[in-house]
PDB file of C-alpha atoms and ligand atoms in Angstrom:
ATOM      1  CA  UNK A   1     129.839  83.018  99.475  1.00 72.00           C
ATOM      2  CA  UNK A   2     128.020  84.559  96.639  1.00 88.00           C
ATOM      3  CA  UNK A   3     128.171  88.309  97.594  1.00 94.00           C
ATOM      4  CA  UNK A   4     131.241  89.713  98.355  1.00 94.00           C
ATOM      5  CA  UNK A   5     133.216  92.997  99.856  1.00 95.00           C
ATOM      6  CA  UNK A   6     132.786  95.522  97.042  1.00 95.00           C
ATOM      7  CA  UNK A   7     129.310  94.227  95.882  1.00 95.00           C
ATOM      8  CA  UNK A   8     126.319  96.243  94.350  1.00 96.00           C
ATOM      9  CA  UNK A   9     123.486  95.009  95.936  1.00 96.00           C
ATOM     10  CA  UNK A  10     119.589  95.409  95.959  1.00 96.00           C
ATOM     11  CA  UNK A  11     117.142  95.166  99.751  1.00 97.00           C
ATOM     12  CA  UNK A  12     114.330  92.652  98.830  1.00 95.00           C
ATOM     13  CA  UNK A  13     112.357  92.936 102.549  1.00 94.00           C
ATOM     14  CA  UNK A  14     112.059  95.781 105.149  1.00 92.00           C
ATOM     15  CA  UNK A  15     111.795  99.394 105.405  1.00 91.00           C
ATOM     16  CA  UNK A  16     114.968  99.716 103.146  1.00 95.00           C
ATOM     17  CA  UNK A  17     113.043  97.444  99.930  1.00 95.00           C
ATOM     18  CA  UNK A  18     114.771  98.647  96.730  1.00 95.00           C
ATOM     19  CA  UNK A  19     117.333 100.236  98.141  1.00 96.00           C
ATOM     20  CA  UNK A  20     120.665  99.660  95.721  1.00 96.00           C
ATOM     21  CA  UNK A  21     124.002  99.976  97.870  1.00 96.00           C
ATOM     22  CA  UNK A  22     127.861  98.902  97.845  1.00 96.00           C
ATOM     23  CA  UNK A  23     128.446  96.220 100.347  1.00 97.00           C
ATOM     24  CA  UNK A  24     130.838  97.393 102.862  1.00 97.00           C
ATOM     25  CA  UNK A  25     131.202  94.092 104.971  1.00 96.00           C
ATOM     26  CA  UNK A  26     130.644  90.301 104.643  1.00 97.00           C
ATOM     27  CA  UNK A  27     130.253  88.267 108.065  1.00 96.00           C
ATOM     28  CA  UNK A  28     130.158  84.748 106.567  1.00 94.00           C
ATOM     29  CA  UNK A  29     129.980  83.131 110.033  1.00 95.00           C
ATOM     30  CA  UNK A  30     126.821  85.094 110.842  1.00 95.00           C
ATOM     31  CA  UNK A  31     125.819  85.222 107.348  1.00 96.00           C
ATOM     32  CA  UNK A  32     124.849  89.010 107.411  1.00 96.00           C
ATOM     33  CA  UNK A  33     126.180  91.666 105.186  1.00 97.00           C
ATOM     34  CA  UNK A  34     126.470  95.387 105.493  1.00 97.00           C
ATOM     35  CA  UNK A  35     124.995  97.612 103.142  1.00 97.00           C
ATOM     36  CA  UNK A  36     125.647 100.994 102.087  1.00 96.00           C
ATOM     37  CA  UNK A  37     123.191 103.641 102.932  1.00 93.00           C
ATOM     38  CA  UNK A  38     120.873 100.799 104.190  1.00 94.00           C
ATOM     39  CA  UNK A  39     119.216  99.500 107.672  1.00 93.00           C
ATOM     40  CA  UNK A  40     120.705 102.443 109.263  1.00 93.00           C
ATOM     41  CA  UNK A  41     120.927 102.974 112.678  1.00 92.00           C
ATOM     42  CA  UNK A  42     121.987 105.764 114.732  1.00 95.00           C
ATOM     43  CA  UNK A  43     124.670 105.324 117.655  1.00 92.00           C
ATOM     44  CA  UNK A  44     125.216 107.405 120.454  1.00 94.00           C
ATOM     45  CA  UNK A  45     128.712 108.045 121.113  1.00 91.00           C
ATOM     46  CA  UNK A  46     129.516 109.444 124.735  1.00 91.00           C
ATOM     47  CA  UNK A  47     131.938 112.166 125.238  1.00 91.00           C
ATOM     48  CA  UNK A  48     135.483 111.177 125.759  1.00 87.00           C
ATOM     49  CA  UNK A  49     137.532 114.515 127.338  1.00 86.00           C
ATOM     50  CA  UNK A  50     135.717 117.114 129.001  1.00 86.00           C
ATOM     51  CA  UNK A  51     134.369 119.671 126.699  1.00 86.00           C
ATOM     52  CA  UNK A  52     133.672 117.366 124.244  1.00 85.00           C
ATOM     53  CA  UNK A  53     130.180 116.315 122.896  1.00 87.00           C
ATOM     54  CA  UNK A  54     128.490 113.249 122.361  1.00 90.00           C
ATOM     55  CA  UNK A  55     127.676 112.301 118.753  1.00 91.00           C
ATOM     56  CA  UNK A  56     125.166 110.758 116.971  1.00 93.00           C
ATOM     57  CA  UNK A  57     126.990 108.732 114.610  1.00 93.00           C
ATOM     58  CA  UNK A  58     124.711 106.478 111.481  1.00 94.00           C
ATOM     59  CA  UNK A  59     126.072 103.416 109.882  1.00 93.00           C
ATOM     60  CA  UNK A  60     124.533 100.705 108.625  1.00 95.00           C
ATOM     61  CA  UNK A  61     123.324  97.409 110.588  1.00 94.00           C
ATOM     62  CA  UNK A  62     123.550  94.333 109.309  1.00 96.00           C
ATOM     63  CA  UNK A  63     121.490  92.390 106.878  1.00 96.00           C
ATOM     64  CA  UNK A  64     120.847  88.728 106.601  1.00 96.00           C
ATOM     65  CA  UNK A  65     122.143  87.521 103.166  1.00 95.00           C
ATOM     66  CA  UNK A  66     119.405  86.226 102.101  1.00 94.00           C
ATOM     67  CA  UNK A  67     117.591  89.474 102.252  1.00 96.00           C
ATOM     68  CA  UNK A  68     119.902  91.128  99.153  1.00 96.00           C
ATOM     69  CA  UNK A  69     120.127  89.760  95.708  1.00 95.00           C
ATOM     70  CA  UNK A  70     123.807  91.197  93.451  1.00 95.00           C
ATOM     71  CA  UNK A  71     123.010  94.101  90.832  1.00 95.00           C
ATOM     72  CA  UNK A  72     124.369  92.242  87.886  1.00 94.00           C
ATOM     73  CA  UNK A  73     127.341  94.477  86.673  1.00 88.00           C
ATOM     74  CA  UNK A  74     126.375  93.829  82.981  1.00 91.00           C
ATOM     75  CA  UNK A  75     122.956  93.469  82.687  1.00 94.00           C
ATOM     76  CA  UNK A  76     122.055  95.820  85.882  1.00 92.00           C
ATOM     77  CA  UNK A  77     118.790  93.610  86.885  1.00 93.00           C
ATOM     78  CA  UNK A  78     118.962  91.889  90.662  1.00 93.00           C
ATOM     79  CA  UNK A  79     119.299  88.456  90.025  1.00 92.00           C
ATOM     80  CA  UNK A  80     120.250  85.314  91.721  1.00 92.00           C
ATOM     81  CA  UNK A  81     123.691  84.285  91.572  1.00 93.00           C
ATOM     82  CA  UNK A  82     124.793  80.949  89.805  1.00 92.00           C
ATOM     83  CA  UNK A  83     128.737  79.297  89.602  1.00 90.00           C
ATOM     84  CA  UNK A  84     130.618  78.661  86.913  1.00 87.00           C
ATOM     85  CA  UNK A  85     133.678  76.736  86.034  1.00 87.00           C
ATOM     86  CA  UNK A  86     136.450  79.121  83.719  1.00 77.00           C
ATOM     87  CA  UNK A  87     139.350  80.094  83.271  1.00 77.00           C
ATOM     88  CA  UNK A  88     140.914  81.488  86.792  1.00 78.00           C
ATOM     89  CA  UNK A  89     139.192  79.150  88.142  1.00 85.00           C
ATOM     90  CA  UNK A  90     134.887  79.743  89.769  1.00 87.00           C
ATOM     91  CA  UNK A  91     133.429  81.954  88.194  1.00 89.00           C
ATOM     92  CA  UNK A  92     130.127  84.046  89.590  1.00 92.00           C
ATOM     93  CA  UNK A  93     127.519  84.584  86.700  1.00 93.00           C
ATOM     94  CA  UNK A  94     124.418  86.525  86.795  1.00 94.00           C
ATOM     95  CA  UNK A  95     121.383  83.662  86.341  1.00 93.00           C
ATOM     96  CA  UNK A  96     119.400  86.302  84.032  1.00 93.00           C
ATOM     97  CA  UNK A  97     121.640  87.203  81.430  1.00 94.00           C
ATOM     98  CA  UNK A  98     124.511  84.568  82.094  1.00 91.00           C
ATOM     99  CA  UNK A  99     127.390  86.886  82.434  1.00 92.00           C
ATOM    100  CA  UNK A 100     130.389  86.510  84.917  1.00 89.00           C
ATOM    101  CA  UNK A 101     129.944  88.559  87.299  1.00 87.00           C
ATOM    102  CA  UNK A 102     133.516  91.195  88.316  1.00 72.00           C
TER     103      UNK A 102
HETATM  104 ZN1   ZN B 201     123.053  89.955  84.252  1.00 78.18          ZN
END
């Protein structure tokens, strides 16, 4: 998997294009990933008790992997992810500037 919980990321397609965000949640089976602040949608939560209101409650929706390319912690462009060998075993590094990515 080459994005991962904790991420900064970048939106390449859609309404949310250019939009930088922390990924929240990685679902490798579906291959989507969740994105701060982007492809919101708004739910509609009911009321549970009596007296109580419905809310409208915004989080994000998912995004296909492929849509997102990492913020490179060191050199801070969006760039494709390549794998390294080192020490602690695969490393992720940034194919612009060729550092390991955290
Ligand atoms: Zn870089």
């Amino acid at each position: 998997m080459k994005i991962k919980k904790g991420d900064t990321v970048v939106v390449t397609v859609g309404k949310d294009r250019g939009k930088r965000g922390r990924v929240l949640r990685v679902s490798p089976r579906e291959g989507r990933v969740f994105v701060e602040g982007a492809a919101q949608r708004v739910r509609h939560r009911r009321p549970r008790r009596s007296g109580e209101k419905g809310q409208r409650v915004t989080m994000p929706g998912p995004i296909a992997i492929g849509n997102v390319r990492i913020v490179c912690s060191a050199c801070g462009k969006a760039a494709r992810v390549g794998f390294h060998m080192g020490e602690g075993g695969k490393q992720r590094i940034c194919k612009k500037c060729g550092v390991a990515i955290a």
